[in-house]
Amino acid sequence: MSWNANVLTLYPEMFPGPLAHSLAGRALDDGIWSLDTVQIRDFATDKHRSVDDTPAGGGAGMVMRADVLAAAIDHVLERQPQAPVIAMTPRGLPLTQLLVRALAAGPGVSILCGRFEGIDERLFEARTIIPVSIGDYVLSGGETGALVLLDACIRLLPGVMGAATSGVEESFEAGLLEYPHYTRPTEWEGRTIPEVLRSGDHAKIAAWRKARAEEDTRSRRPDLIERHRDV
Ligand code: SAM
């Protein structure tokens, strides 16, 4: 059985979108992963097919209704009860490579894409849902966040990347950013590839890469060093 993604959205036509191309697209064609989109509006109960209402307490915008979203979630849980349910929200836990690995190792994922001002908080109390944020900025909808999450998971599924690029040396895998890469031409605009990478000395190359990974992480992402120290 393939790794299955259920995406609950008001814009099913946004999927698979970019995931129909390159590695993810080939894997979709090969049946390594599959995709089911669920139109949230199909679970509305009034004649206008409303999925949102005004915010309690006042304020701008609209809020997605818990009753409509719960019906959509219950529908996917019936179809695939083992897949964790994730809601895309800037109020969520940060999406990390650790979470991506855990999700990729499971049977798949169901992702609820928010719109408007967000989701009625009672939904998170009434259902087991992992709130996930893709970063400290605000998107117009959860769909682009879902595409990011799915892309990160799909490339880790067995058979998607070649054996040579298993992903274990990449950024975040060891709590560090990856070392920098170079390729031909050896000299470009007066800049040469670091000598050590052309030496053929594998031990020296590994030591140089480790040192650069640490140096770049320290200067660009000191938070990663701190986080890794705490693990
Ligand atoms: N009012 C919300 C707030 O300030 O937290 C922002 C709502 S945003 C305009 C609409 C939807 O986009 C959210 O419900 C969520 O699904 C999605 N979204 C926005 N930023 C996101 C992020 N950083 N990570 C994941 N989803 C996000």
mmCIF file of N, CA, C and O in Angstrom, residues 135-184:
data_model
loop_
_atom_site.group_PDB
_atom_site.id
_atom_site.type_symbol
_atom_site.label_atom_id
_atom_site.label_comp_id
_atom_site.label_asym_id
_atom_site.label_seq_id
_atom_site.Cartn_x
_atom_site.Cartn_y
_atom_site.Cartn_z
ATOM 1 N N GLY A 135 6.685 28.015 9.509
ATOM 2 C CA GLY A 135 7.655 29.076 9.768
ATOM 3 C C GLY A 135 6.988 30.299 10.345
ATOM 4 O O GLY A 135 5.758 30.410 10.370
ATOM 5 N N ASP A 136 7.802 31.225 10.800
ATOM 6 C CA ASP A 136 7.290 32.410 11.488
ATOM 7 C C ASP A 136 6.927 33.516 10.499
ATOM 8 O O ASP A 136 7.576 34.570 10.445
ATOM 9 N N TYR A 137 5.938 33.240 9.696
ATOM 10 C CA TYR A 137 5.379 34.210 8.759
ATOM 11 C C TYR A 137 3.961 33.753 8.482
ATOM 12 O O TYR A 137 3.606 32.609 8.787
ATOM 13 N N VAL A 138 3.139 34.629 7.895
ATOM 14 C CA VAL A 138 1.722 34.281 7.697
ATOM 15 C C VAL A 138 1.434 34.100 6.209
ATOM 16 O O VAL A 138 1.645 35.016 5.409
ATOM 17 N N LEU A 139 0.966 32.904 5.861
ATOM 18 C CA LEU A 139 0.549 32.599 4.489
ATOM 19 C C LEU A 139 -0.917 32.976 4.339
ATOM 20 O O LEU A 139 -1.627 33.150 5.331
ATOM 21 N N SER A 140 -1.398 33.025 3.097
ATOM 22 C CA SER A 140 -2.823 33.327 2.906
ATOM 23 C C SER A 140 -3.686 32.084 3.116
ATOM 24 O O SER A 140 -4.890 32.181 3.317
ATOM 25 N N GLY A 141 -3.059 30.898 3.075
ATOM 26 C CA GLY A 141 -3.815 29.668 3.288
ATOM 27 C C GLY A 141 -2.890 28.510 3.586
ATOM 28 O O GLY A 141 -1.688 28.577 3.293
ATOM 29 N N GLY A 142 -3.445 27.447 4.145
ATOM 30 C CA GLY A 142 -2.633 26.293 4.547
ATOM 31 C C GLY A 142 -2.164 25.428 3.384
ATOM 32 O O GLY A 142 -1.313 24.556 3.570
ATOM 33 N N GLU A 143 -2.705 25.664 2.177
ATOM 34 C CA GLU A 143 -2.380 24.786 1.045
ATOM 35 C C GLU A 143 -0.885 24.799 0.718
ATOM 36 O O GLU A 143 -0.293 23.736 0.482
ATOM 37 N N THR A 144 -0.280 25.994 0.675
ATOM 38 C CA THR A 144 1.155 26.043 0.340
ATOM 39 C C THR A 144 1.969 25.379 1.453
ATOM 40 O O THR A 144 2.978 24.714 1.187
ATOM 41 N N GLY A 145 1.512 25.520 2.694
ATOM 42 C CA GLY A 145 2.173 24.832 3.814
ATOM 43 C C GLY A 145 2.060 23.319 3.658
ATOM 44 O O GLY A 145 3.030 22.594 3.887
ATOM 45 N N ALA A 146 0.886 22.858 3.245
ATOM 46 C CA ALA A 146 0.683 21.407 3.052
ATOM 47 C C ALA A 146 1.597 20.890 1.947
ATOM 48 O O ALA A 146 2.161 19.797 2.054
ATOM 49 N N LEU A 147 1.767 21.675 0.885
ATOM 50 C CA LEU A 147 2.654 21.257 -0.214
ATOM 51 C C LEU A 147 4.092 21.140 0.284
ATOM 52 O O LEU A 147 4.815 20.206 -0.074
ATOM 53 N N VAL A 148 4.498 22.067 1.139
ATOM 54 C CA VAL A 148 5.855 22.026 1.713
ATOM 55 C C VAL A 148 6.017 20.755 2.547
ATOM 56 O O VAL A 148 6.984 20.002 2.394
ATOM 57 N N LEU A 149 5.061 20.521 3.429
ATOM 58 C CA LEU A 149 5.134 19.341 4.306
ATOM 59 C C LEU A 149 5.169 18.049 3.474
ATOM 60 O O LEU A 149 5.984 17.161 3.710
ATOM 61 N N LEU A 150 4.296 17.970 2.473
ATOM 62 C CA LEU A 150 4.226 16.756 1.655
ATOM 63 C C LEU A 150 5.521 16.555 0.865
ATOM 64 O O LEU A 150 6.057 15.446 0.808
ATOM 65 N N ASP A 151 6.042 17.636 0.286
ATOM 66 C CA ASP A 151 7.290 17.526 -0.479
ATOM 67 C C ASP A 151 8.402 16.968 0.412
ATOM 68 O O ASP A 151 9.147 16.073 0.007
ATOM 69 N N ALA A 152 8.504 17.499 1.630
ATOM 70 C CA ALA A 152 9.570 17.066 2.539
ATOM 71 C C ALA A 152 9.403 15.585 2.908
ATOM 72 O O ALA A 152 10.396 14.857 3.026
ATOM 73 N N CYS A 153 8.174 15.126 3.081
ATOM 74 C CA CYS A 153 7.932 13.709 3.421
ATOM 75 C C CYS A 153 8.183 12.797 2.223
ATOM 76 O O CYS A 153 8.841 11.763 2.339
ATOM 77 N N ILE A 154 7.643 13.190 1.078
ATOM 78 C CA ILE A 154 7.665 12.305 -0.102
ATOM 79 C C ILE A 154 9.092 11.959 -0.513
ATOM 80 O O ILE A 154 9.392 10.821 -0.851
ATOM 81 N N ARG A 155 9.999 12.952 -0.463
ATOM 82 C CA ARG A 155 11.363 12.663 -0.919
ATOM 83 C C ARG A 155 12.062 11.633 -0.031
ATOM 84 O O ARG A 155 13.053 11.031 -0.428
ATOM 85 N N LEU A 156 11.517 11.406 1.193
ATOM 86 C CA LEU A 156 12.121 10.418 2.095
ATOM 87 C C LEU A 156 11.519 9.025 1.932
ATOM 88 O O LEU A 156 12.007 8.065 2.525
ATOM 89 N N LEU A 157 10.450 8.903 1.169
ATOM 90 C CA LEU A 157 9.809 7.587 1.029
ATOM 91 C C LEU A 157 10.746 6.643 0.273
ATOM 92 O O LEU A 157 11.421 7.063 -0.675
ATOM 93 N N PRO A 158 10.792 5.369 0.692
ATOM 94 C CA PRO A 158 11.680 4.413 0.016
ATOM 95 C C PRO A 158 11.419 4.394 -1.482
ATOM 96 O O PRO A 158 10.269 4.321 -1.917
ATOM 97 N N GLY A 159 12.516 4.505 -2.249
ATOM 98 C CA GLY A 159 12.400 4.431 -3.709
ATOM 99 C C GLY A 159 12.260 5.785 -4.386
ATOM 100 O O GLY A 159 12.290 5.862 -5.603
ATOM 101 N N VAL A 160 12.111 6.852 -3.609
ATOM 102 C CA VAL A 160 11.927 8.171 -4.241
ATOM 103 C C VAL A 160 13.283 8.781 -4.612
ATOM 104 O O VAL A 160 13.489 9.217 -5.741
ATOM 105 N N MET A 161 14.220 8.806 -3.655
ATOM 106 C CA MET A 161 15.565 9.286 -3.973
ATOM 107 C C MET A 161 16.437 8.081 -4.272
ATOM 108 O O MET A 161 16.199 6.997 -3.740
ATOM 109 N N GLY A 162 17.478 8.280 -5.084
ATOM 110 C CA GLY A 162 18.410 7.186 -5.338
ATOM 111 C C GLY A 162 19.146 6.824 -4.053
ATOM 112 O O GLY A 162 19.177 7.624 -3.115
ATOM 113 N N ALA A 163 19.744 5.632 -4.009
ATOM 114 C CA ALA A 163 20.479 5.197 -2.811
ATOM 115 C C ALA A 163 21.605 6.173 -2.479
ATOM 116 O O ALA A 163 21.927 6.402 -1.319
ATOM 117 N N ALA A 164 22.191 6.780 -3.542
ATOM 118 C CA ALA A 164 23.341 7.666 -3.326
ATOM 119 C C ALA A 164 22.928 8.941 -2.602
ATOM 120 O O ALA A 164 23.759 9.623 -2.021
ATOM 121 N N THR A 165 21.654 9.280 -2.640
ATOM 122 C CA THR A 165 21.204 10.503 -1.985
ATOM 123 C C THR A 165 20.130 10.169 -0.955
ATOM 124 O O THR A 165 19.022 10.660 -1.016
ATOM 125 N N SER A 166 20.510 9.327 -0.006
ATOM 126 C CA SER A 166 19.526 8.849 0.964
ATOM 127 C C SER A 166 19.073 9.951 1.904
ATOM 128 O O SER A 166 18.116 9.783 2.637
ATOM 129 N N GLY A 167 19.764 11.095 1.876
ATOM 130 C CA GLY A 167 19.306 12.220 2.688
ATOM 131 C C GLY A 167 19.896 12.249 4.084
ATOM 132 O O GLY A 167 19.653 13.189 4.825
ATOM 133 N N VAL A 168 20.703 11.250 4.444
ATOM 134 C CA VAL A 168 21.180 11.216 5.833
ATOM 135 C C VAL A 168 22.234 12.277 6.134
ATOM 136 O O VAL A 168 22.455 12.619 7.281
ATOM 137 N N GLU A 169 22.913 12.806 5.100
ATOM 138 C CA GLU A 169 23.960 13.805 5.348
ATOM 139 C C GLU A 169 23.434 15.219 5.205
ATOM 140 O O GLU A 169 24.181 16.174 5.223
ATOM 141 N N GLU A 170 22.127 15.376 5.012
ATOM 142 C CA GLU A 170 21.620 16.693 4.666
ATOM 143 C C GLU A 170 21.446 17.612 5.861
ATOM 144 O O GLU A 170 21.548 17.193 7.008
ATOM 145 N N SER A 171 21.110 18.874 5.530
ATOM 146 C CA SER A 171 20.867 19.858 6.573
ATOM 147 C C SER A 171 19.843 19.324 7.558
ATOM 148 O O SER A 171 18.879 18.659 7.166
ATOM 149 N N PHE A 172 20.066 19.628 8.831
ATOM 150 C CA PHE A 172 19.162 19.307 9.952
ATOM 151 C C PHE A 172 19.257 17.875 10.439
ATOM 152 O O PHE A 172 18.810 17.562 11.531
ATOM 153 N N GLU A 173 19.825 16.960 9.614
ATOM 154 C CA GLU A 173 19.829 15.553 10.028
ATOM 155 C C GLU A 173 20.686 15.351 11.272
ATOM 156 O O GLU A 173 20.372 14.517 12.097
ATOM 157 N N ALA A 174 21.800 16.106 11.379
ATOM 158 C CA ALA A 174 22.653 15.959 12.562
ATOM 159 C C ALA A 174 22.575 17.226 13.415
ATOM 160 O O ALA A 174 23.479 17.525 14.183
ATOM 161 N N GLY A 175 21.499 17.953 13.272
ATOM 162 C CA GLY A 175 21.342 19.192 14.031
ATOM 163 C C GLY A 175 22.156 20.342 13.467
ATOM 164 O O GLY A 175 22.315 21.372 14.118
ATOM 165 N N LEU A 176 22.707 20.156 12.267
ATOM 166 C CA LEU A 176 23.536 21.199 11.644
ATOM 167 C C LEU A 176 23.036 21.479 10.237
ATOM 168 O O LEU A 176 22.355 20.644 9.642
ATOM 169 N N LEU A 177 23.409 22.642 9.702
ATOM 170 C CA LEU A 177 23.211 22.882 8.274
ATOM 171 C C LEU A 177 24.220 22.018 7.519
ATOM 172 O O LEU A 177 25.276 21.680 8.064
ATOM 173 N N GLU A 178 23.914 21.685 6.295
ATOM 174 C CA GLU A 178 24.859 20.898 5.508
ATOM 175 C C GLU A 178 26.040 21.779 5.115
ATOM 176 O O GLU A 178 25.918 23.014 5.054
ATOM 177 N N TYR A 179 27.184 21.153 4.799
ATOM 178 C CA TYR A 179 28.366 21.857 4.282
ATOM 179 C C TYR A 179 28.048 22.415 2.888
ATOM 180 O O TYR A 179 27.130 21.934 2.213
ATOM 181 N N PRO A 180 28.822 23.416 2.408
ATOM 182 C CA PRO A 180 28.550 23.963 1.063
ATOM 183 C C PRO A 180 29.028 23.030 -0.051
ATOM 184 O O PRO A 180 29.904 22.204 0.174
ATOM 185 N N HIS A 181 28.406 23.193 -1.212
ATOM 186 C CA HIS A 181 28.736 22.354 -2.376
ATOM 187 C C HIS A 181 29.425 23.169 -3.462
ATOM 188 O O HIS A 181 29.210 24.380 -3.564
ATOM 189 N N TYR A 182 30.204 22.483 -4.288
ATOM 190 C CA TYR A 182 30.873 23.095 -5.452
ATOM 191 C C TYR A 182 30.837 22.097 -6.602
ATOM 192 O O TYR A 182 30.737 20.896 -6.371
ATOM 193 N N THR A 183 30.923 22.599 -7.829
ATOM 194 C CA THR A 183 31.089 21.700 -8.983
ATOM 195 C C THR A 183 31.865 22.428 -10.075
ATOM 196 O O THR A 183 32.229 23.597 -9.907
ATOM 197 N N ARG A 184 32.159 21.744 -11.165
ATOM 198 C CA ARG A 184 32.893 22.365 -12.274
ATOM 199 C C ARG A 184 32.153 23.583 -12.840
ATOM 200 O O ARG A 184 30.922 23.597 -12.752
#
